[in-house]
């Protein structure tokens, strides 16, 4: 299979994003350990606001681990230890004074496998607004739910069965439901860990369109194994290998003109 | 004799396997790929063919032998004993005893001759059974052996035999259950409708009567003792104690399960879980005297400090201890189902900014609900069926009350009370136990059905 990205798509994305954007997430010398095993070594990266940043790299290189550092999901893994500095809008998110629960309301996450709650479609989307008190009335909540489902381009398919269980939807619909659920809490950053790996090409295309749209309001970080997808949706790309951030930069530059030999080998499909 | 038979069957099995697989090996001559079934399957097939007829002969033969032996013994008894069922039973027991090598000294000549007749017919019958068993077994073995060939499908044949064996086991299990149900239903029918039974209540009196007193007068000189078969006090007693037990065990069991599954460190969990499971292993008779000797006086003393009048045997004491008994059922099963909730759901909730307790309440418990409901239903069934604790701690008085501080009794306790000691099988009192058993069975059946429906309604599919 040809792993090189479609040059047309790349051209459009590189044309749009010439001007450097302000930094939303900044990581400096991040080391992560699972017990004695080091999963990330000295990772430093700046992630721009209102853009899609893609993390690529072979399996087990630490992409998910790094993603989970950004919303402190690693706190729920007992053996995990994070060192170094991660800032959002210049504030250290590992500051003991900061409440990780509050942080996660600002940094939403969509997982590889769709994981809707065993509740109705409506309640799935209303879950976040309810626990964070984002609506004052039922009407307002209804509006948030509809808006989020529309944003996730799921509204037309489910508007007549909002009371049905979210787990009864198809895989692609479930994933869009999870995205709607995340949008509903109006986060500043959305982390997506291989969100399309369980989906067919049509559902994948819809979610990619969605990302392009969401990018105007949110900062998006996506982990993907598909080089074409990274090239299509992202403006910036970071390549991880064996726990090291090997190379980062404009997506167009990473895919057409990588500076590191390992990056070149990976994107041309020579290993990984 | 049974020992010889076991030896015979073992010998047939071994011989069938060894000879047949050896023969298959020699036929194949090393060329197993061409052979339909491997030698081991030929061996297993022949072994089964040798064993089955011998086993069937044994099952039928031993029954026939003891039947004819008993007939011989009866024939040897004097005429008046033969005609009286009770006397006949006693004489036969004595004869069986002698035949089994018991003391002869005080027995009459007739019984001695009955014993001798019984022993000789029985042993002859058993020898004949053994001979027929050996013969049919060998026939089966040689038939199996004759079928060994390159193309014989011993593997499929063995598969059929396994299928048959499993079918027989399943059928026996189902038939046993059906048999029990029919016997209970039949006796219950007699209790209500058999005209030969005197002093029985109507169905209406049974279901809605408020007084329970099955103690019929045993001798004429005891005078008229009024019997009453109102089942309501037993039902309320059962429900009261079960409710108390669930009120104790439900929260404690569920919350300890949540703590163990979600909060406890692996080390604490490794220690606490086995301890909880030990609680399930305590015999209920031990819990019963704990209830009667420790908990009941404690509740009584505690009641006195508040100026309450607590009976020395109270529903509360029995209910609390029964609650302790069923805690491990609830906690252990709930812990398992909570653990089975996929981690991805927890991650999803945490990623939405939910706290731990919000995640548990709003996501994990709803997802685990079917399992938790069945854990509760199992616990309730246990509580309803429990007898020992109630006998010891709640008493036998059939009071129609909802006051947990009074003595009450339950359906199971009354069944036990009625059937303890020598019984005439045909009195209304004894048959009342069957009616109670039927109601108990019905109640648990309904509970199980409700549980099943709840589980089906809320079942979530995870993959
Ligand atoms: N909970 C954990 N406990 C121990 N080690 C872990 C844990 N999670 C991840 N690891 C290890 O950390 C390393 C990085 O894992 P991570 O999941 O970040 O890889 P990844 O780049 O996302 O891979 P993939 O593309 O297969 O998802 C791996 O070696 C993995 O074995
Ligand atoms: Mg991953």
PDB file of C-alpha atoms in Angstrom, chain A residues 28-241:
ATOM      1  CA  UNK A  28       8.789  20.371  28.673  1.00  0.00           C
ATOM      2  CA  UNK A  29      11.037  17.398  29.421  1.00  0.00           C
ATOM      3  CA  UNK A  30       8.178  15.041  30.202  1.00  0.00           C
ATOM      4  CA  UNK A  31       9.201  11.617  31.480  1.00  0.00           C
ATOM      5  CA  UNK A  32       6.575   8.965  32.207  1.00  0.00           C
ATOM      6  CA  UNK A  33       7.156   5.694  34.019  1.00  0.00           C
ATOM      7  CA  UNK A  34       4.923   2.674  34.505  1.00  0.00           C
ATOM      8  CA  UNK A  35       6.497   1.225  37.636  1.00  0.00           C
ATOM      9  CA  UNK A  36      10.175   0.934  36.780  1.00  0.00           C
ATOM     10  CA  UNK A  37       9.569   0.963  33.032  1.00  0.00           C
ATOM     11  CA  UNK A  38      10.016   4.279  31.270  1.00  0.00           C
ATOM     12  CA  UNK A  39       7.365   4.890  28.612  1.00  0.00           C
ATOM     13  CA  UNK A  40       8.249   8.470  27.581  1.00  0.00           C
ATOM     14  CA  UNK A  41      11.696  10.031  27.556  1.00  0.00           C
ATOM     15  CA  UNK A  42      12.230  13.768  27.699  1.00  0.00           C
ATOM     16  CA  UNK A  43       9.311  14.770  25.518  1.00  0.00           C
ATOM     17  CA  UNK A  44       9.035  18.495  24.772  1.00  0.00           C
ATOM     18  CA  UNK A  45       6.439  19.858  22.402  1.00  0.00           C
ATOM     19  CA  UNK A  46       4.266  22.928  21.864  1.00  0.00           C
ATOM     20  CA  UNK A  47       0.734  22.399  20.623  1.00  0.00           C
ATOM     21  CA  UNK A  48      -0.919  25.335  18.882  1.00  0.00           C
ATOM     22  CA  UNK A  49      -4.391  26.566  19.673  1.00  0.00           C
ATOM     23  CA  UNK A  50      -7.327  25.942  17.316  1.00  0.00           C
ATOM     24  CA  UNK A  51      -5.512  23.483  15.113  1.00  0.00           C
ATOM     25  CA  UNK A  52      -5.323  19.736  14.720  1.00  0.00           C
ATOM     26  CA  UNK A  53      -2.094  18.174  15.898  1.00  0.00           C
ATOM     27  CA  UNK A  54      -1.449  14.541  14.989  1.00  0.00           C
ATOM     28  CA  UNK A  55       0.701  12.112  16.967  1.00  0.00           C
ATOM     29  CA  UNK A  56       2.014   9.281  14.856  1.00  0.00           C
ATOM     30  CA  UNK A  57       4.423   6.456  15.499  1.00  0.00           C
ATOM     31  CA  UNK A  58       4.661   2.692  15.765  1.00  0.00           C
ATOM     32  CA  UNK A  59       2.633   0.735  18.301  1.00  0.00           C
ATOM     33  CA  UNK A  60       3.829   0.983  21.886  1.00  0.00           C
ATOM     34  CA  UNK A  61       5.875   4.145  21.328  1.00  0.00           C
ATOM     35  CA  UNK A  62       3.958   6.135  23.948  1.00  0.00           C
ATOM     36  CA  UNK A  63       1.425   8.183  21.947  1.00  0.00           C
ATOM     37  CA  UNK A  64      -1.518   7.242  24.142  1.00  0.00           C
ATOM     38  CA  UNK A  65       0.582   7.677  27.239  1.00  0.00           C
ATOM     39  CA  UNK A  66       1.438  11.239  26.281  1.00  0.00           C
ATOM     40  CA  UNK A  67      -2.149  12.012  25.340  1.00  0.00           C
ATOM     41  CA  UNK A  68      -3.348  10.766  28.708  1.00  0.00           C
ATOM     42  CA  UNK A  69      -0.861  13.035  30.454  1.00  0.00           C
ATOM     43  CA  UNK A  70      -2.626  16.068  29.028  1.00  0.00           C
ATOM     44  CA  UNK A  71      -5.914  15.391  30.837  1.00  0.00           C
ATOM     45  CA  UNK A  72      -4.237  13.574  33.723  1.00  0.00           C
ATOM     46  CA  UNK A  73      -6.038  10.316  32.941  1.00  0.00           C
ATOM     47  CA  UNK A  74      -2.798   8.650  33.966  1.00  0.00           C
ATOM     48  CA  UNK A  75      -3.695   9.530  37.547  1.00  0.00           C
ATOM     49  CA  UNK A  76      -6.129   6.621  37.431  1.00  0.00           C
ATOM     50  CA  UNK A  77      -3.312   4.179  36.670  1.00  0.00           C
ATOM     51  CA  UNK A  78      -1.747   3.336  40.010  1.00  0.00           C
ATOM     52  CA  UNK A  79       1.701   2.438  38.673  1.00  0.00           C
ATOM     53  CA  UNK A  80       2.065   5.530  36.479  1.00  0.00           C
ATOM     54  CA  UNK A  81       4.396   8.392  37.401  1.00  0.00           C
ATOM     55  CA  UNK A  82       4.713  11.633  35.409  1.00  0.00           C
ATOM     56  CA  UNK A  83       7.736  13.952  35.645  1.00  0.00           C
ATOM     57  CA  UNK A  84       8.422  17.241  33.899  1.00  0.00           C
ATOM     58  CA  UNK A  85       6.229  20.203  33.096  1.00  0.00           C
ATOM     59  CA  UNK A  86       2.966  20.282  31.176  1.00  0.00           C
ATOM     60  CA  UNK A  87       1.212  23.616  30.846  1.00  0.00           C
ATOM     61  CA  UNK A  88      -2.126  24.597  29.442  1.00  0.00           C
ATOM     62  CA  UNK A  89      -2.389  28.317  28.760  1.00  0.00           C
ATOM     63  CA  UNK A  90       0.834  28.720  30.713  1.00  0.00           C
ATOM     64  CA  UNK A  91      -0.474  27.032  33.867  1.00  0.00           C
ATOM     65  CA  UNK A  92       1.106  23.841  35.212  1.00  0.00           C
ATOM     66  CA  UNK A  93      -1.567  21.154  35.145  1.00  0.00           C
ATOM     67  CA  UNK A  94       0.326  18.951  37.601  1.00  0.00           C
ATOM     68  CA  UNK A  95       0.239  21.750  40.188  1.00  0.00           C
ATOM     69  CA  UNK A  96      -1.059  20.108  43.407  1.00  0.00           C
ATOM     70  CA  UNK A  97      -3.513  22.975  43.812  1.00  0.00           C
ATOM     71  CA  UNK A  98      -5.205  22.053  40.534  1.00  0.00           C
ATOM     72  CA  UNK A  99      -8.150  19.665  40.616  1.00  0.00           C
ATOM     73  CA  UNK A 100      -7.778  16.991  37.921  1.00  0.00           C
ATOM     74  CA  UNK A 101     -11.549  16.602  37.766  1.00  0.00           C
ATOM     75  CA  UNK A 102     -11.882  20.276  36.792  1.00  0.00           C
ATOM     76  CA  UNK A 103      -9.071  19.876  34.324  1.00  0.00           C
ATOM     77  CA  UNK A 104     -10.827  17.001  32.577  1.00  0.00           C
ATOM     78  CA  UNK A 105     -13.880  19.165  32.085  1.00  0.00           C
ATOM     79  CA  UNK A 106     -11.652  21.499  30.062  1.00  0.00           C
ATOM     80  CA  UNK A 107      -9.792  18.738  28.226  1.00  0.00           C
ATOM     81  CA  UNK A 108     -12.204  16.271  26.668  1.00  0.00           C
ATOM     82  CA  UNK A 109     -11.187  12.867  25.396  1.00  0.00           C
ATOM     83  CA  UNK A 110     -12.500  10.451  22.783  1.00  0.00           C
ATOM     84  CA  UNK A 111     -11.255   6.904  22.963  1.00  0.00           C
ATOM     85  CA  UNK A 112     -10.218   4.322  20.430  1.00  0.00           C
ATOM     86  CA  UNK A 113     -13.160   2.057  21.193  1.00  0.00           C
ATOM     87  CA  UNK A 114     -16.524   3.830  21.404  1.00  0.00           C
ATOM     88  CA  UNK A 115     -17.589   3.707  25.045  1.00  0.00           C
ATOM     89  CA  UNK A 116     -21.074   5.184  25.387  1.00  0.00           C
ATOM     90  CA  UNK A 117     -22.546   4.905  28.858  1.00  0.00           C
ATOM     91  CA  UNK A 118     -25.331   2.365  29.367  1.00  0.00           C
ATOM     92  CA  UNK A 119     -27.866   5.198  29.284  1.00  0.00           C
ATOM     93  CA  UNK A 120     -30.143   6.750  26.691  1.00  0.00           C
ATOM     94  CA  UNK A 121     -28.658   8.760  23.837  1.00  0.00           C
ATOM     95  CA  UNK A 122     -29.979  11.923  25.442  1.00  0.00           C
ATOM     96  CA  UNK A 123     -28.538  11.087  28.849  1.00  0.00           C
ATOM     97  CA  UNK A 124     -25.188  10.247  27.310  1.00  0.00           C
ATOM     98  CA  UNK A 125     -24.876  13.715  25.869  1.00  0.00           C
ATOM     99  CA  UNK A 126     -26.477  15.410  28.865  1.00  0.00           C
ATOM    100  CA  UNK A 127     -24.149  13.607  31.254  1.00  0.00           C
ATOM    101  CA  UNK A 128     -21.346  16.165  31.245  1.00  0.00           C
ATOM    102  CA  UNK A 129     -23.558  19.281  31.323  1.00  0.00           C
ATOM    103  CA  UNK A 130     -25.449  17.758  34.251  1.00  0.00           C
ATOM    104  CA  UNK A 131     -22.455  16.946  36.414  1.00  0.00           C
ATOM    105  CA  UNK A 132     -20.858  20.304  35.672  1.00  0.00           C
ATOM    106  CA  UNK A 133     -24.066  22.283  36.035  1.00  0.00           C
ATOM    107  CA  UNK A 134     -23.827  23.798  32.558  1.00  0.00           C
ATOM    108  CA  UNK A 135     -27.546  24.298  32.107  1.00  0.00           C
ATOM    109  CA  UNK A 136     -30.112  26.056  34.215  1.00  0.00           C
ATOM    110  CA  UNK A 137     -33.255  24.555  32.720  1.00  0.00           C
ATOM    111  CA  UNK A 138     -34.486  21.543  30.849  1.00  0.00           C
ATOM    112  CA  UNK A 139     -34.914  23.641  27.731  1.00  0.00           C
ATOM    113  CA  UNK A 140     -31.343  24.785  27.930  1.00  0.00           C
ATOM    114  CA  UNK A 141     -30.151  21.208  28.386  1.00  0.00           C
ATOM    115  CA  UNK A 142     -32.232  20.099  25.405  1.00  0.00           C
ATOM    116  CA  UNK A 143     -30.552  22.777  23.393  1.00  0.00           C
ATOM    117  CA  UNK A 144     -27.058  21.716  24.449  1.00  0.00           C
ATOM    118  CA  UNK A 145     -27.882  18.109  23.555  1.00  0.00           C
ATOM    119  CA  UNK A 146     -29.252  19.019  20.149  1.00  0.00           C
ATOM    120  CA  UNK A 147     -26.387  21.374  19.399  1.00  0.00           C
ATOM    121  CA  UNK A 148     -23.772  18.783  20.388  1.00  0.00           C
ATOM    122  CA  UNK A 149     -25.439  16.039  18.375  1.00  0.00           C
ATOM    123  CA  UNK A 150     -25.661  18.339  15.368  1.00  0.00           C
ATOM    124  CA  UNK A 151     -21.985  19.237  15.720  1.00  0.00           C
ATOM    125  CA  UNK A 152     -21.149  15.542  15.777  1.00  0.00           C
ATOM    126  CA  UNK A 153     -23.413  15.138  12.707  1.00  0.00           C
ATOM    127  CA  UNK A 154     -25.498  12.545  14.496  1.00  0.00           C
ATOM    128  CA  UNK A 155     -28.646  14.577  15.117  1.00  0.00           C
ATOM    129  CA  UNK A 156     -30.500  13.605  11.961  1.00  0.00           C
ATOM    130  CA  UNK A 157     -29.988   9.915  12.655  1.00  0.00           C
ATOM    131  CA  UNK A 158     -31.057   9.881  16.293  1.00  0.00           C
ATOM    132  CA  UNK A 159     -33.424  12.796  16.795  1.00  0.00           C
ATOM    133  CA  UNK A 160     -36.428  10.469  16.864  1.00  0.00           C
ATOM    134  CA  UNK A 161     -34.976   8.024  19.327  1.00  0.00           C
ATOM    135  CA  UNK A 162     -33.164  10.064  21.935  1.00  0.00           C
ATOM    136  CA  UNK A 163     -34.640   7.805  24.621  1.00  0.00           C
ATOM    137  CA  UNK A 164     -33.069   4.663  23.161  1.00  0.00           C
ATOM    138  CA  UNK A 165     -29.953   3.221  24.688  1.00  0.00           C
ATOM    139  CA  UNK A 166     -26.689   4.665  23.407  1.00  0.00           C
ATOM    140  CA  UNK A 167     -25.197   1.195  23.332  1.00  0.00           C
ATOM    141  CA  UNK A 168     -27.754   0.153  20.723  1.00  0.00           C
ATOM    142  CA  UNK A 169     -26.230   2.378  18.028  1.00  0.00           C
ATOM    143  CA  UNK A 170     -23.805   1.167  15.385  1.00  0.00           C
ATOM    144  CA  UNK A 171     -20.082   1.476  16.050  1.00  0.00           C
ATOM    145  CA  UNK A 172     -19.675   4.622  13.968  1.00  0.00           C
ATOM    146  CA  UNK A 173     -22.750   6.224  15.510  1.00  0.00           C
ATOM    147  CA  UNK A 174     -21.489   5.318  18.962  1.00  0.00           C
ATOM    148  CA  UNK A 175     -18.197   7.030  18.252  1.00  0.00           C
ATOM    149  CA  UNK A 176     -19.992  10.167  17.049  1.00  0.00           C
ATOM    150  CA  UNK A 177     -22.125   9.970  20.188  1.00  0.00           C
ATOM    151  CA  UNK A 178     -18.936   9.924  22.247  1.00  0.00           C
ATOM    152  CA  UNK A 179     -17.716  12.961  20.341  1.00  0.00           C
ATOM    153  CA  UNK A 180     -21.051  14.722  20.927  1.00  0.00           C
ATOM    154  CA  UNK A 181     -20.793  13.852  24.605  1.00  0.00           C
ATOM    155  CA  UNK A 182     -17.364  15.450  24.706  1.00  0.00           C
ATOM    156  CA  UNK A 183     -18.423  18.545  22.783  1.00  0.00           C
ATOM    157  CA  UNK A 184     -21.342  19.005  25.190  1.00  0.00           C
ATOM    158  CA  UNK A 185     -19.051  20.051  28.041  1.00  0.00           C
ATOM    159  CA  UNK A 186     -17.535  22.630  25.715  1.00  0.00           C
ATOM    160  CA  UNK A 187     -13.903  21.736  26.380  1.00  0.00           C
ATOM    161  CA  UNK A 188     -11.000  23.844  25.192  1.00  0.00           C
ATOM    162  CA  UNK A 189      -9.018  20.847  24.040  1.00  0.00           C
ATOM    163  CA  UNK A 190     -10.224  17.550  22.592  1.00  0.00           C
ATOM    164  CA  UNK A 191      -7.931  14.554  22.756  1.00  0.00           C
ATOM    165  CA  UNK A 192      -8.705  11.750  20.318  1.00  0.00           C
ATOM    166  CA  UNK A 193      -6.944   8.419  20.649  1.00  0.00           C
ATOM    167  CA  UNK A 194      -7.309   6.577  17.341  1.00  0.00           C
ATOM    168  CA  UNK A 195     -10.965   7.611  17.104  1.00  0.00           C
ATOM    169  CA  UNK A 196     -11.513   5.974  13.723  1.00  0.00           C
ATOM    170  CA  UNK A 197      -9.745   2.675  14.151  1.00  0.00           C
ATOM    171  CA  UNK A 198     -13.030   0.797  14.664  1.00  0.00           C
ATOM    172  CA  UNK A 199     -14.875   2.567  11.865  1.00  0.00           C
ATOM    173  CA  UNK A 200     -15.549   2.011   8.195  1.00  0.00           C
ATOM    174  CA  UNK A 201     -14.293   4.521   5.587  1.00  0.00           C
ATOM    175  CA  UNK A 202     -17.590   6.417   5.416  1.00  0.00           C
ATOM    176  CA  UNK A 203     -17.844   6.920   9.159  1.00  0.00           C
ATOM    177  CA  UNK A 204     -14.149   7.806   9.175  1.00  0.00           C
ATOM    178  CA  UNK A 205     -14.695  10.448   6.530  1.00  0.00           C
ATOM    179  CA  UNK A 206     -17.518  11.977   8.545  1.00  0.00           C
ATOM    180  CA  UNK A 207     -15.397  12.169  11.649  1.00  0.00           C
ATOM    181  CA  UNK A 208     -12.559  13.719   9.686  1.00  0.00           C
ATOM    182  CA  UNK A 209     -14.933  16.358   8.327  1.00  0.00           C
ATOM    183  CA  UNK A 210     -16.057  16.906  11.871  1.00  0.00           C
ATOM    184  CA  UNK A 211     -12.501  17.501  13.044  1.00  0.00           C
ATOM    185  CA  UNK A 212     -11.941  20.032  10.301  1.00  0.00           C
ATOM    186  CA  UNK A 213     -15.032  21.858  11.493  1.00  0.00           C
ATOM    187  CA  UNK A 214     -14.300  21.587  15.209  1.00  0.00           C
ATOM    188  CA  UNK A 215     -10.843  22.977  14.677  1.00  0.00           C
ATOM    189  CA  UNK A 216     -12.253  26.510  14.429  1.00  0.00           C
ATOM    190  CA  UNK A 217     -13.378  26.333  18.068  1.00  0.00           C
ATOM    191  CA  UNK A 218     -11.270  23.683  19.738  1.00  0.00           C
ATOM    192  CA  UNK A 219      -7.676  22.614  20.016  1.00  0.00           C
ATOM    193  CA  UNK A 220      -7.557  19.032  18.789  1.00  0.00           C
ATOM    194  CA  UNK A 221      -4.902  16.406  19.315  1.00  0.00           C
ATOM    195  CA  UNK A 222      -5.351  13.131  17.486  1.00  0.00           C
ATOM    196  CA  UNK A 223      -3.423   9.888  17.684  1.00  0.00           C
ATOM    197  CA  UNK A 224      -3.614   7.930  14.470  1.00  0.00           C
ATOM    198  CA  UNK A 225      -2.013   4.996  12.754  1.00  0.00           C
ATOM    199  CA  UNK A 226      -3.148   6.176   9.376  1.00  0.00           C
ATOM    200  CA  UNK A 227      -0.599   8.346   7.653  1.00  0.00           C
ATOM    201  CA  UNK A 228      -3.222   9.518   5.174  1.00  0.00           C
ATOM    202  CA  UNK A 229      -5.495  10.556   7.981  1.00  0.00           C
ATOM    203  CA  UNK A 230      -2.742  12.515   9.718  1.00  0.00           C
ATOM    204  CA  UNK A 231      -1.960  14.251   6.457  1.00  0.00           C
ATOM    205  CA  UNK A 232      -5.605  14.981   5.712  1.00  0.00           C
ATOM    206  CA  UNK A 233      -6.736  16.367   9.040  1.00  0.00           C
ATOM    207  CA  UNK A 234      -3.739  17.790  10.854  1.00  0.00           C
ATOM    208  CA  UNK A 235      -1.752  20.962  10.547  1.00  0.00           C
ATOM    209  CA  UNK A 236       1.048  19.822  12.784  1.00  0.00           C
ATOM    210  CA  UNK A 237       2.468  16.360  13.324  1.00  0.00           C
ATOM    211  CA  UNK A 238       4.688  14.828  15.962  1.00  0.00           C
ATOM    212  CA  UNK A 239       6.421  11.511  15.388  1.00  0.00           C
ATOM    213  CA  UNK A 240       7.118   9.273  18.392  1.00  0.00           C
ATOM    214  CA  UNK A 241       9.439   6.315  18.432  1.00  0.00           C
TER     215      UNK A 241
END
